[in-house]
mmCIF file of C-alpha atoms in Angstrom:
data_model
loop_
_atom_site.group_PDB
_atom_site.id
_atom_site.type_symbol
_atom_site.label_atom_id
_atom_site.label_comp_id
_atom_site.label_asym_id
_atom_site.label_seq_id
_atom_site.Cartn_x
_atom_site.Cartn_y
_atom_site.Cartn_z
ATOM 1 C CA UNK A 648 0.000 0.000 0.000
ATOM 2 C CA UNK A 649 1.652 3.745 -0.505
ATOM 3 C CA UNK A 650 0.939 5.872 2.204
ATOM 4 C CA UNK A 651 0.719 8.819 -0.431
ATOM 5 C CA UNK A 652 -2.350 7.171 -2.097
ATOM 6 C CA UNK A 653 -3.587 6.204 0.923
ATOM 7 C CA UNK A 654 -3.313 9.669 2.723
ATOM 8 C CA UNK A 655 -5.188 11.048 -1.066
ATOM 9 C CA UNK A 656 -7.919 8.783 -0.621
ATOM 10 C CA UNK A 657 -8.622 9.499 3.213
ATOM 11 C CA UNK A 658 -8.457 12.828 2.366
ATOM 12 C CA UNK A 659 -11.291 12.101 0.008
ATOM 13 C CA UNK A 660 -12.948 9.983 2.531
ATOM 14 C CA UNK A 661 -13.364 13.047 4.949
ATOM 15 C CA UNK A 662 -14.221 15.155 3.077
ATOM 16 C CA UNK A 663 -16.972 13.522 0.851
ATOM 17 C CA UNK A 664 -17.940 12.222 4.227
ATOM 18 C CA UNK A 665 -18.197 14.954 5.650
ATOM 19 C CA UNK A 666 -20.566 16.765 3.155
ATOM 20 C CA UNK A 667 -22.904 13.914 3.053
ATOM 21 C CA UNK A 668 -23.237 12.776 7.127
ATOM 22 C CA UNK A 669 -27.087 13.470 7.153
ATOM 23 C CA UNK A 670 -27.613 10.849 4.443
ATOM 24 C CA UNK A 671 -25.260 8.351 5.587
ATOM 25 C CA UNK A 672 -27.547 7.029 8.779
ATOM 26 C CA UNK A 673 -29.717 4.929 6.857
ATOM 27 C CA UNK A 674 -27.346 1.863 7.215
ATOM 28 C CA UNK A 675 -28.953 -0.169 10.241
ATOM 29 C CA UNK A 676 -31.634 -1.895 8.415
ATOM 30 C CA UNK A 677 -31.273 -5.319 9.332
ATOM 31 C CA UNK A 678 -32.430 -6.770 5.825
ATOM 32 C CA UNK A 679 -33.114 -4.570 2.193
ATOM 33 C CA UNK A 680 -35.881 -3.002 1.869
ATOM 34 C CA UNK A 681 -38.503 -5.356 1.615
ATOM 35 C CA UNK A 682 -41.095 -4.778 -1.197
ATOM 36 C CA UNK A 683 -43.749 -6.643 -1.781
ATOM 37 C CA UNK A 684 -43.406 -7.997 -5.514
ATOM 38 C CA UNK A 685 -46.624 -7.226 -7.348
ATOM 39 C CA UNK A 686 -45.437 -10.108 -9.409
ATOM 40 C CA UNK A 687 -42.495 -12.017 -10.121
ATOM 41 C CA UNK A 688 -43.934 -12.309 -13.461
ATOM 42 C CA UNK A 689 -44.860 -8.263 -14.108
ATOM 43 C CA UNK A 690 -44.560 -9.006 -17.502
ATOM 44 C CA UNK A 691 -43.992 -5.914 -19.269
ATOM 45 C CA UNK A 692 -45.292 -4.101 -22.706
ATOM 46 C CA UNK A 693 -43.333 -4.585 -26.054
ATOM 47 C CA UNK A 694 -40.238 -2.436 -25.625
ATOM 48 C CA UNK A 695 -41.326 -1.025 -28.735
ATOM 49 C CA UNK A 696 -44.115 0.728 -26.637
ATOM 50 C CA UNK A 697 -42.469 1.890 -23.389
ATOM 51 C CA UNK A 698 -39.210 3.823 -22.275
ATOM 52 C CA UNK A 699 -36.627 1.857 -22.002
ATOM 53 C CA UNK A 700 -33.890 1.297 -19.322
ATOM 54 C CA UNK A 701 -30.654 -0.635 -19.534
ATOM 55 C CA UNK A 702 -32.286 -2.923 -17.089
ATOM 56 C CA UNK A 703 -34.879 -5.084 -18.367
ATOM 57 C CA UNK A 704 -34.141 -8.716 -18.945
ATOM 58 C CA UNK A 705 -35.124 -10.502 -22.097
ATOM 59 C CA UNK A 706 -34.514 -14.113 -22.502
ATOM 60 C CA UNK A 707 -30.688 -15.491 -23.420
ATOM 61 C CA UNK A 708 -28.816 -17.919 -24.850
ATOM 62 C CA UNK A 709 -26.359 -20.006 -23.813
ATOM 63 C CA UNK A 710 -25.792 -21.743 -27.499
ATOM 64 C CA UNK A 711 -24.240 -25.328 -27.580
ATOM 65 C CA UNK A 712 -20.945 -25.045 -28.919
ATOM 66 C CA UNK A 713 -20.343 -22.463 -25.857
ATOM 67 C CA UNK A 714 -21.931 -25.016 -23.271
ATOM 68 C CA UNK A 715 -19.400 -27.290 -24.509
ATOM 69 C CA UNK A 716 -16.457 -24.969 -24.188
ATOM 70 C CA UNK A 717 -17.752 -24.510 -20.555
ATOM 71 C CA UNK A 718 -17.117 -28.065 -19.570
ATOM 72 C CA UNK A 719 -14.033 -29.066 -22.030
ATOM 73 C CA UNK A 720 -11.474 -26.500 -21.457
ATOM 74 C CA UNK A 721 -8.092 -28.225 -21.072
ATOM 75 C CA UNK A 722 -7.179 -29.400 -17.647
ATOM 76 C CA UNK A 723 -10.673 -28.312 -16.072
ATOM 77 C CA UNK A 724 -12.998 -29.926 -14.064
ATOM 78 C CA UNK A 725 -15.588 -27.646 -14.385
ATOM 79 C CA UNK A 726 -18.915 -28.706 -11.950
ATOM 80 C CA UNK A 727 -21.219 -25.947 -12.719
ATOM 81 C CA UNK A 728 -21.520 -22.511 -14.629
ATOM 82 C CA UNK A 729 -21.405 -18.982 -12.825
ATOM 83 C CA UNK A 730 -23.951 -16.607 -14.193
ATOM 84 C CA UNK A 731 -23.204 -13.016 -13.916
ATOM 85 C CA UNK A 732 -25.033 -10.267 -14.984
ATOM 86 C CA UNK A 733 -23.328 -7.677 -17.575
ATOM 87 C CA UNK A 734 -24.989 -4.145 -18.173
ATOM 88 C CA UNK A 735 -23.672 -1.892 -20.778
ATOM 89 C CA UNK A 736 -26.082 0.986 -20.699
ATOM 90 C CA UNK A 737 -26.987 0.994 -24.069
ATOM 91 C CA UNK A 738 -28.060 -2.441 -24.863
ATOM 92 C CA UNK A 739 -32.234 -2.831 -24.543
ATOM 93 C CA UNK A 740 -31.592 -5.554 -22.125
ATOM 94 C CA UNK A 741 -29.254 -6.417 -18.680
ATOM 95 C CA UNK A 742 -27.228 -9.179 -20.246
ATOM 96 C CA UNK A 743 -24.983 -11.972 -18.834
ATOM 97 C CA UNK A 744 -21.774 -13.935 -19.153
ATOM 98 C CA UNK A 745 -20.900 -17.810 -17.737
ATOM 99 C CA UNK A 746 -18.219 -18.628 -16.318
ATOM 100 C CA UNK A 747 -17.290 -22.993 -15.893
ATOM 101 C CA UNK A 748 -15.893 -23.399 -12.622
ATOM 102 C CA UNK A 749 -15.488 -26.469 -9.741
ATOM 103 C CA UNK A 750 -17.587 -26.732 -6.715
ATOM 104 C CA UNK A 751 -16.100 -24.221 -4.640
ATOM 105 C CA UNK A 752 -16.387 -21.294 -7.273
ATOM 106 C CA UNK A 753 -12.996 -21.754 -8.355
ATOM 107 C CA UNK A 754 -13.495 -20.352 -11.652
ATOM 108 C CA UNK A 755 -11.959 -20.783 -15.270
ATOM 109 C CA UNK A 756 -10.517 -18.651 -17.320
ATOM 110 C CA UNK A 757 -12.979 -19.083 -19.721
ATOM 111 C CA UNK A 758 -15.791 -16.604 -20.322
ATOM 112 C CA UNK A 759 -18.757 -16.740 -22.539
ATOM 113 C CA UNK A 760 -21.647 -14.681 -23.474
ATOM 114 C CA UNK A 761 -25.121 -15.357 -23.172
ATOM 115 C CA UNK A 762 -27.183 -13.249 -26.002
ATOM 116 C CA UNK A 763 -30.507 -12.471 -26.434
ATOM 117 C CA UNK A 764 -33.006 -14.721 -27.638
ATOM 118 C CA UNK A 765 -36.026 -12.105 -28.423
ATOM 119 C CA UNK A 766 -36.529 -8.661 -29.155
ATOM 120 C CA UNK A 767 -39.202 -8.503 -25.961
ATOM 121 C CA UNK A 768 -38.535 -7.470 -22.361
ATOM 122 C CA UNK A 769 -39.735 -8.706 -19.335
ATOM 123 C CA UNK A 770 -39.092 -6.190 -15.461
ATOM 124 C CA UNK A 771 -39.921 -6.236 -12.427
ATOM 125 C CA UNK A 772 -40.678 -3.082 -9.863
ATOM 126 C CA UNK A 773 -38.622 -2.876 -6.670
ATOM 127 C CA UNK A 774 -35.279 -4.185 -5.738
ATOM 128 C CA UNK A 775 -33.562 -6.297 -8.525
ATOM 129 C CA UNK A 776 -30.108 -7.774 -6.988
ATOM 130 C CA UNK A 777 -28.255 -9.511 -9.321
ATOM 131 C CA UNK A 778 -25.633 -11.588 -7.513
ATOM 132 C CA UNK A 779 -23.857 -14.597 -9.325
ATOM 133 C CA UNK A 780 -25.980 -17.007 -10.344
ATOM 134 C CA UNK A 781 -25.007 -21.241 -10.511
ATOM 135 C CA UNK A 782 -26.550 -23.833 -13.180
ATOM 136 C CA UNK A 783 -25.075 -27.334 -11.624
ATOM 137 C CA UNK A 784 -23.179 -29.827 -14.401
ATOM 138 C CA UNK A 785 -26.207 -32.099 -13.082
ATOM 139 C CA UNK A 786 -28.885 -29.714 -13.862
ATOM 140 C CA UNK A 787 -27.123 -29.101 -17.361
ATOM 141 C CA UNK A 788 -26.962 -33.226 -17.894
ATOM 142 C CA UNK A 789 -30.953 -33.167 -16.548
ATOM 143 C CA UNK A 790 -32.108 -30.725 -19.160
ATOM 144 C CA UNK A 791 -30.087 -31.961 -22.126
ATOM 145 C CA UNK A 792 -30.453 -35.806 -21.194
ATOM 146 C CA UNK A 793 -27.308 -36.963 -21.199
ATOM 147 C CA UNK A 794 -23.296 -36.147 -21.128
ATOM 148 C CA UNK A 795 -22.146 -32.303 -21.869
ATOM 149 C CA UNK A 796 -20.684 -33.657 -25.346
ATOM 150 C CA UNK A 797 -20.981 -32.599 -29.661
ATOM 151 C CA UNK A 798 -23.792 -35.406 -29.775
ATOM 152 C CA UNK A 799 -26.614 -34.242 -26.868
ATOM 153 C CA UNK A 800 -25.226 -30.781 -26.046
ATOM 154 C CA UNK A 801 -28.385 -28.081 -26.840
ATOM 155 C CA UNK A 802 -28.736 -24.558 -27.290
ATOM 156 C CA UNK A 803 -29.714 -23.463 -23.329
ATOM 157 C CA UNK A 804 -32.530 -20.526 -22.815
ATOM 158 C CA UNK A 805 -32.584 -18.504 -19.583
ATOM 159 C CA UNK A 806 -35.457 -17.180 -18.458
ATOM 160 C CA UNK A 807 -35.608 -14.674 -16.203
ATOM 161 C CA UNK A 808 -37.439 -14.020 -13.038
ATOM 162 C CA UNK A 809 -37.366 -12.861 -9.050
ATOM 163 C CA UNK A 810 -37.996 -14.831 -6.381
ATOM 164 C CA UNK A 811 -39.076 -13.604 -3.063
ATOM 165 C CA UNK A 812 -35.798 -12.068 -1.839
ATOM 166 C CA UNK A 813 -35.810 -9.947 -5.003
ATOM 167 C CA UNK A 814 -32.914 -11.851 -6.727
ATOM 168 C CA UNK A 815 -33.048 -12.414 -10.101
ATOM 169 C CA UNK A 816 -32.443 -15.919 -10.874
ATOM 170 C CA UNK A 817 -33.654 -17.855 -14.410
ATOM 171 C CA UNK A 818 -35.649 -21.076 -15.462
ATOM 172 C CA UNK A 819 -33.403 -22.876 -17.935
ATOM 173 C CA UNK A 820 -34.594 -24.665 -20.573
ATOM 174 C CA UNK A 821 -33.565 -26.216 -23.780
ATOM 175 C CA UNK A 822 -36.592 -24.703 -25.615
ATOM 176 C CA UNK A 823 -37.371 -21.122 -26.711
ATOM 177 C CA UNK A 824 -41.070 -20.057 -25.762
ATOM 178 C CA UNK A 825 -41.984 -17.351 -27.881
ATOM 179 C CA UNK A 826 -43.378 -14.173 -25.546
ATOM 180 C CA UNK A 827 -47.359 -14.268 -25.674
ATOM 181 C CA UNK A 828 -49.467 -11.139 -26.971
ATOM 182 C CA UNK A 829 -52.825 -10.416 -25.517
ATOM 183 C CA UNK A 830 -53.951 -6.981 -27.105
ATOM 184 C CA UNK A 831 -51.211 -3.891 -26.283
ATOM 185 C CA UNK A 832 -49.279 -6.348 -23.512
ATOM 186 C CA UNK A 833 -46.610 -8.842 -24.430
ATOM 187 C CA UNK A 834 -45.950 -11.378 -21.786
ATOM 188 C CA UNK A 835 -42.951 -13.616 -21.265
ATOM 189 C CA UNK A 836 -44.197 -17.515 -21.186
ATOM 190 C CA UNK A 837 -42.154 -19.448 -19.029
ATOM 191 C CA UNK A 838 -41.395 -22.998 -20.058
ATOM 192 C CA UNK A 839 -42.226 -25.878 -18.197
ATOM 193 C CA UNK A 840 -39.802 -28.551 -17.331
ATOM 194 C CA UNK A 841 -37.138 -26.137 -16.592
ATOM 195 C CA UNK A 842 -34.107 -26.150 -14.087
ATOM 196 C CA UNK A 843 -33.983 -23.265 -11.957
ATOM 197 C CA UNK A 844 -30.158 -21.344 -11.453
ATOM 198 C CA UNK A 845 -29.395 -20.488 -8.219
ATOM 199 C CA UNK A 846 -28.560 -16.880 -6.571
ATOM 200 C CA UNK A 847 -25.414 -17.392 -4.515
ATOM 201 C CA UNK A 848 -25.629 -16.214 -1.841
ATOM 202 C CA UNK A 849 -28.006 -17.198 -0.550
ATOM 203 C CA UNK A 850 -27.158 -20.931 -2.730
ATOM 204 C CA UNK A 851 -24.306 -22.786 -0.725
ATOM 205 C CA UNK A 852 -21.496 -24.383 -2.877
ATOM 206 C CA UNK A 853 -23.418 -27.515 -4.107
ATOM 207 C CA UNK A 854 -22.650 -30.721 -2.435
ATOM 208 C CA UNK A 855 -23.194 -32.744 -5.407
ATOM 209 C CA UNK A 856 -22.991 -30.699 -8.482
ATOM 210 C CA UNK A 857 -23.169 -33.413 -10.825
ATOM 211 C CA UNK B 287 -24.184 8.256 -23.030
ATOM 212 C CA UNK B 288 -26.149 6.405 -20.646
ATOM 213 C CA UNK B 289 -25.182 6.503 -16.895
ATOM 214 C CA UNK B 290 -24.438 3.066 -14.933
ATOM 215 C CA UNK B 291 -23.313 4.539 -11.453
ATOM 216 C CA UNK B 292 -21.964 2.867 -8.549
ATOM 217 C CA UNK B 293 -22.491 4.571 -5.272
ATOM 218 C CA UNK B 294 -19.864 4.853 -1.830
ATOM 219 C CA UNK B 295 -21.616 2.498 0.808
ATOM 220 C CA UNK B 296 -20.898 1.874 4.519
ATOM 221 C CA UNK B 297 -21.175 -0.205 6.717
ATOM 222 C CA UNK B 298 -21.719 -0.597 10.122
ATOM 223 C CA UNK B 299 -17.993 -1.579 11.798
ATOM 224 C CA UNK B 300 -19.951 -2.975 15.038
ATOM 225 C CA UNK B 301 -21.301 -5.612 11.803
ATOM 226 C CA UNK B 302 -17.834 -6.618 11.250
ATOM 227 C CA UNK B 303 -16.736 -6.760 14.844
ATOM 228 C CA UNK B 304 -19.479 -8.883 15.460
ATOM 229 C CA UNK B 305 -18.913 -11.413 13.038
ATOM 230 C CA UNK B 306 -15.176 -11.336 12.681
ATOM 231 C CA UNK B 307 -15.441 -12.991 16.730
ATOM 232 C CA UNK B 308 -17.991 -15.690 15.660
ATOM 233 C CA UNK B 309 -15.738 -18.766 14.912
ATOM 234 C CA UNK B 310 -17.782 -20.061 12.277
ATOM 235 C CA UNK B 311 -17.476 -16.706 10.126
ATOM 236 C CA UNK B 312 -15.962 -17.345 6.727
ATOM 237 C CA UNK B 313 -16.336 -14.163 5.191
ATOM 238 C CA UNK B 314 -18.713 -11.309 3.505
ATOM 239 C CA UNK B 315 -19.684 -11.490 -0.022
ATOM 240 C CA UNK B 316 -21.074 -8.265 -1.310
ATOM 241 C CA UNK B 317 -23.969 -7.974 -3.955
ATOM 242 C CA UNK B 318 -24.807 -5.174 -6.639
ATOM 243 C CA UNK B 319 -28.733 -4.482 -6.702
ATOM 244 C CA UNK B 320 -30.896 -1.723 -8.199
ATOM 245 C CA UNK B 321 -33.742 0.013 -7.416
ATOM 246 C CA UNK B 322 -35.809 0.807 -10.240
ATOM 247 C CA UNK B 323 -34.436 2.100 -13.201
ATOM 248 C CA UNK B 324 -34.844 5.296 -14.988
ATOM 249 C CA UNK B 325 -34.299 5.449 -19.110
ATOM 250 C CA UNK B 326 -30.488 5.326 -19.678
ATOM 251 C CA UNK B 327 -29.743 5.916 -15.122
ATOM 252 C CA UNK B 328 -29.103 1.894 -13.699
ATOM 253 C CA UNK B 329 -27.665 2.954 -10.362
ATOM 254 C CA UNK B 330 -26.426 0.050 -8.205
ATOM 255 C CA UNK B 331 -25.593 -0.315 -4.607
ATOM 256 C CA UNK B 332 -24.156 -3.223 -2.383
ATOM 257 C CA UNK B 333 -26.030 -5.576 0.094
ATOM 258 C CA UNK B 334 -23.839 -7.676 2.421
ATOM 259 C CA UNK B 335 -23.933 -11.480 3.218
ATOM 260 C CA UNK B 336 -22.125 -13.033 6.090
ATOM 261 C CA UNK B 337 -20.941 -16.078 5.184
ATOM 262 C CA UNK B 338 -20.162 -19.753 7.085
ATOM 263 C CA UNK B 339 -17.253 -21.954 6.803
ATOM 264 C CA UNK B 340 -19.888 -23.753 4.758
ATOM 265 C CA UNK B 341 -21.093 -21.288 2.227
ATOM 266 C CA UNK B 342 -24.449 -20.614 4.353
ATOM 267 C CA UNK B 343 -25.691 -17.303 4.524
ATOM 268 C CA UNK B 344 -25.492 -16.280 8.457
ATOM 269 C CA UNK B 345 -26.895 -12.689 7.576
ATOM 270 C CA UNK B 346 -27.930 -10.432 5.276
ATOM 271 C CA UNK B 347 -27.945 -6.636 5.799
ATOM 272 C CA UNK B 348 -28.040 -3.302 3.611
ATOM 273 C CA UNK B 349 -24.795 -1.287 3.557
ATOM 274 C CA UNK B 350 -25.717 2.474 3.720
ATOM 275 C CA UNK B 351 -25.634 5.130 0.479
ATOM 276 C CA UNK B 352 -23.151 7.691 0.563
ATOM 277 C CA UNK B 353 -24.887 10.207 -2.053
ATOM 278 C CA UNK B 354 -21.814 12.332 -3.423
ATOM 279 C CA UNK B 355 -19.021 9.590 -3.807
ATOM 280 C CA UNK B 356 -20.205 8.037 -7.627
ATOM 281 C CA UNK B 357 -18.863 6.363 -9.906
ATOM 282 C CA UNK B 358 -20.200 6.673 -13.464
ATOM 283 C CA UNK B 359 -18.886 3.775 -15.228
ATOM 284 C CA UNK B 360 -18.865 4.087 -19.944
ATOM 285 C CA UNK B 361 -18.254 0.792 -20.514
ATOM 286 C CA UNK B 362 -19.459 -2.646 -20.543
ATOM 287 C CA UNK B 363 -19.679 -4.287 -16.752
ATOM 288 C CA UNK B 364 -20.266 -7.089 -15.519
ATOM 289 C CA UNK B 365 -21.669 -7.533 -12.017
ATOM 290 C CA UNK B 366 -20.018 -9.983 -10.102
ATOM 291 C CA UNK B 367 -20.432 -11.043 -6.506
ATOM 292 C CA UNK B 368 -17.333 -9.741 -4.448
ATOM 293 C CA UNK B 369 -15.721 -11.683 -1.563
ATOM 294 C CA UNK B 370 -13.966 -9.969 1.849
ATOM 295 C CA UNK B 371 -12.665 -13.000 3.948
ATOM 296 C CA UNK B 372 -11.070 -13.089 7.451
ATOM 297 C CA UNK B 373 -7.712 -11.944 5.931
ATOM 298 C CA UNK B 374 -8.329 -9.092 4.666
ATOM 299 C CA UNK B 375 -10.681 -8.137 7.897
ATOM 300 C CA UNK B 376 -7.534 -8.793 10.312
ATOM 301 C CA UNK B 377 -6.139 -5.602 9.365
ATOM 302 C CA UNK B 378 -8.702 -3.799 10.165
ATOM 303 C CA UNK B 379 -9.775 -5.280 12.877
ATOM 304 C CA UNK B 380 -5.929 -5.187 14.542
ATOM 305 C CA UNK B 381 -5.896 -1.534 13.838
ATOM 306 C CA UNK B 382 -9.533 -1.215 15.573
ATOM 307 C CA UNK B 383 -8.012 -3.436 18.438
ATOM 308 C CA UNK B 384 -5.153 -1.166 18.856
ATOM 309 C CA UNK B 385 -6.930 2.057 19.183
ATOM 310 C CA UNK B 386 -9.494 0.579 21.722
ATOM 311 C CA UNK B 387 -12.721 -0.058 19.022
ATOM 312 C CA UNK B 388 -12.327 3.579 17.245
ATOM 313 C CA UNK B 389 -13.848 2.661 13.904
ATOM 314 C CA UNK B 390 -17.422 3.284 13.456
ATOM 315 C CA UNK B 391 -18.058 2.273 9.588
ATOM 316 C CA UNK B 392 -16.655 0.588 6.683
ATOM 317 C CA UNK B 393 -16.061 3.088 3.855
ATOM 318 C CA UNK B 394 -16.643 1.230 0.267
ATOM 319 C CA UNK B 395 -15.045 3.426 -2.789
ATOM 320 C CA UNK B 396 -15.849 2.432 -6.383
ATOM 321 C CA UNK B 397 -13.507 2.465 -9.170
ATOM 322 C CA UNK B 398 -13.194 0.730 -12.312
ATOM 323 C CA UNK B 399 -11.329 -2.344 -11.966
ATOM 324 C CA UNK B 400 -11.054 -3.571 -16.154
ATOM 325 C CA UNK B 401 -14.722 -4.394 -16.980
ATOM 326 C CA UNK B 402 -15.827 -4.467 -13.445
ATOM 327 C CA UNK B 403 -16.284 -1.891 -10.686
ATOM 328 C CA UNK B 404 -13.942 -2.496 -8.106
ATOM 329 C CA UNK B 405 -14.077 -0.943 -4.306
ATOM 330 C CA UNK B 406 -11.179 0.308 -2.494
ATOM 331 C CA UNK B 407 -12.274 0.006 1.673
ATOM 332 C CA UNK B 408 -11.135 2.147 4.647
ATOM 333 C CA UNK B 409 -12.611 2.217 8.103
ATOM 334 C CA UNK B 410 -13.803 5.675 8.958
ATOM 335 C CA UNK B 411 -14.531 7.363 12.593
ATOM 336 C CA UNK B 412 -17.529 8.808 13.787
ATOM 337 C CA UNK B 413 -16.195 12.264 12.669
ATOM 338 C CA UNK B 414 -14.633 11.007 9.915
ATOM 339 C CA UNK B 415 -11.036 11.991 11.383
ATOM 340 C CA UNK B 416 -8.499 9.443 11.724
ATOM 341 C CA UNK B 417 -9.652 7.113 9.212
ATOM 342 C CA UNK B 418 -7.665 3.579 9.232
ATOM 343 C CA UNK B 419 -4.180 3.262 8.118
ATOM 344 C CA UNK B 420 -4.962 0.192 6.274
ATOM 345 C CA UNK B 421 -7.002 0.478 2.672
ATOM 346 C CA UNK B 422 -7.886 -2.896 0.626
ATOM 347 C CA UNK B 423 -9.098 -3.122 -2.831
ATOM 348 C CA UNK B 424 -11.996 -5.428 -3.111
ATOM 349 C CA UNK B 425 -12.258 -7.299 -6.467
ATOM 350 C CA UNK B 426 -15.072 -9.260 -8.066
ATOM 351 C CA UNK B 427 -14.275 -12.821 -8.802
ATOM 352 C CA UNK B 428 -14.720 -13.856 -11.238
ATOM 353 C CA UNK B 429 -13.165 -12.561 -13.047
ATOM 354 C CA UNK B 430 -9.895 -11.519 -10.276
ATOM 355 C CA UNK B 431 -8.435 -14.654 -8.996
ATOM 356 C CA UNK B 432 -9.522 -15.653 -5.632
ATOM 357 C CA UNK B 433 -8.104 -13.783 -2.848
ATOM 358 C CA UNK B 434 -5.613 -15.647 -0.219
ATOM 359 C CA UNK B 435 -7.766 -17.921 2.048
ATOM 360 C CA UNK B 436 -10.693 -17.678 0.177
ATOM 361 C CA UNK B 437 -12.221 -20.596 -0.848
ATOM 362 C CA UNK B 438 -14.800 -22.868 1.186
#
């Protein structure tokens, strides 16, 4: 550590501090704010016909040749993807990357992008956190029937949602569900037979993640 | 240009004390979430998990927004969970120790660490005087490596 930088940034520290004391004492909530979700599934209008944010989620794709390269890289022993969440500010949607990586979230240097799968958004009101997300090598081998190899590997979909503690998590599937229309609204359709990711936290490393 | 802003947070050093003394802490892991977005504004904060030698969430708890220290971050992020294990508390708490339990908050800084926002941490008095000696610079990994010690 240099003491010059350090001695820059405290400087910083008290004084930005200083400034802003009366709005710095709302830090002894015991848990975030809890809002009632109106629904997890708000589905939202076209993004043709509403203002847009960088926030909103549309469904993505994890395509196969990528799931493989998750679980093959040389000298790996990948046991489940990491989802994170990417946000550019000028892309329609929140986006995401995987990561392969071993039980304990020892990750690979391997990164791939998940890309949208429709031109419709789906959002939710209230608090969106958007910790790491985990997809188990067993819930992968579940929803494409087999080994993670050329001859079963599938295109995967992720499909967002929030669950109760307002993280956003996603239903994986191997099929695409084209978003409903009913008059001005267009809803997202989730699939059925899906695998669910896994926020972590709260998710402890799995015990058997394949 | 759109904004994506990262706010200063604090937390409560009595939080940290508390847990750092519980043998079965592991660590914190800290979280981005947003409120509700405005066209071309995603503003993110941190929430704060204590963590167990097993990966268990012990606690969850809202670190506090310090309104003028921003970050405005151009580029493309990603938004990964961020990890502050038992070694890099010692420091702080040995510095707390020495002084007889001075600290009063955890001061989290962004910055842009490559295509993630990064946060450099001081503890900070109650008058903001004295801050700590001892700074660390908080990564998300992936896609940093792990820090020392911090692995289940």
């Amino acid at each position: 550590m240099s003491t010059s930088v350090c001695k820059n940034f405290v400087s910083t520290v008290i004084i930005s501090c200083c400034l802003t004391l009366l709005s710095c004492n709302n830090g002894d909530k015991e848990t975030p704010k809890e809002q009632k979700e109106q629904s997890a599934e708000t589905n939202q209008e076209n993004t043709s016909s509403k203002a847009l944010t960088a926030g909103p989620f549309t469904v993505l794709k994890l395509d196969k040749q990528a799931l493989i390269d998750l679980f093959n890289n040389t000298g790996a022993n990948a046991k489940k993807i990491l989802i994170q969440f990417s946000d550019d500010g000028s892309s329609q949607f929140m986006q995401a990357v995987a990561f392969g990586a071993n039980k304990n979230n020892v990750y690979q240097n391997v990164l791939k992008t998940l890309t949208p799968a429709s031109t419709n958004s789906w959002d939710t009101t209230g608090l969106k956190i958007m910790g790491n997300n985990e997809l188990t090598k067993k819930q992968i081998k579940t929803l494409i029937g087999g080994t993670i190899n050329a001859t079963n590997a599938k295109d995967l979909y992720f499909y967002p949602i929030k669950n109760s503690n307002n993280q956003i998590y996603f239903i994986v599937s191997t099929s695409l569900v084209p978003f409903t229309t009913t008059g001005p609204k267009v809803m997202l359709t989730y699939p059925t037979g899906g695998e669910d990711s896994k926020p972590s936290p709260p998710a402890p490393p799995c015990a058997v993640c394949e | 240009m759109a904004q994506v802003k990262f706010y200063g947070m604090t937390l409560d050093f009595q939080f940290v004390r508390d847990y750092f003394k519980t043998p079965e802490f592991k660590k914190f892991i800290l979280q981005p979430y947003m409120e509700d977005a405005e066209k071309w504004r995603d503003e993110y904060f941190l929430l704060i998990y204590a963590i167990d030698e097993k990966g268990i969430p012990m606690k969850k708890k809202d670190l506090a927004i310090v309104e003028n220290d921003t970050y405005q971050a151009l580029n493309r992020l990603e938004l990964g969970n961020i990890s502050f294990n038992r070694a890099q508390l010692q420091p702080f708490i040995d510095e707390d120790n020495a002084s007889g339990n001075k600290f009063t908050a955890l001061y989290f800084s962004p910055r842009q660490y490559g295509e993630y926002v990064s946060y450099k941490v001081v503890a900070i008095t109650e008058s903001f005087r004295n801050p700590s000696i001892i700074e660390e610079d908080l990564k998300p990994s992936p896609p940093a490596p792990p820090a020392p010690g911090d692995i289940y």
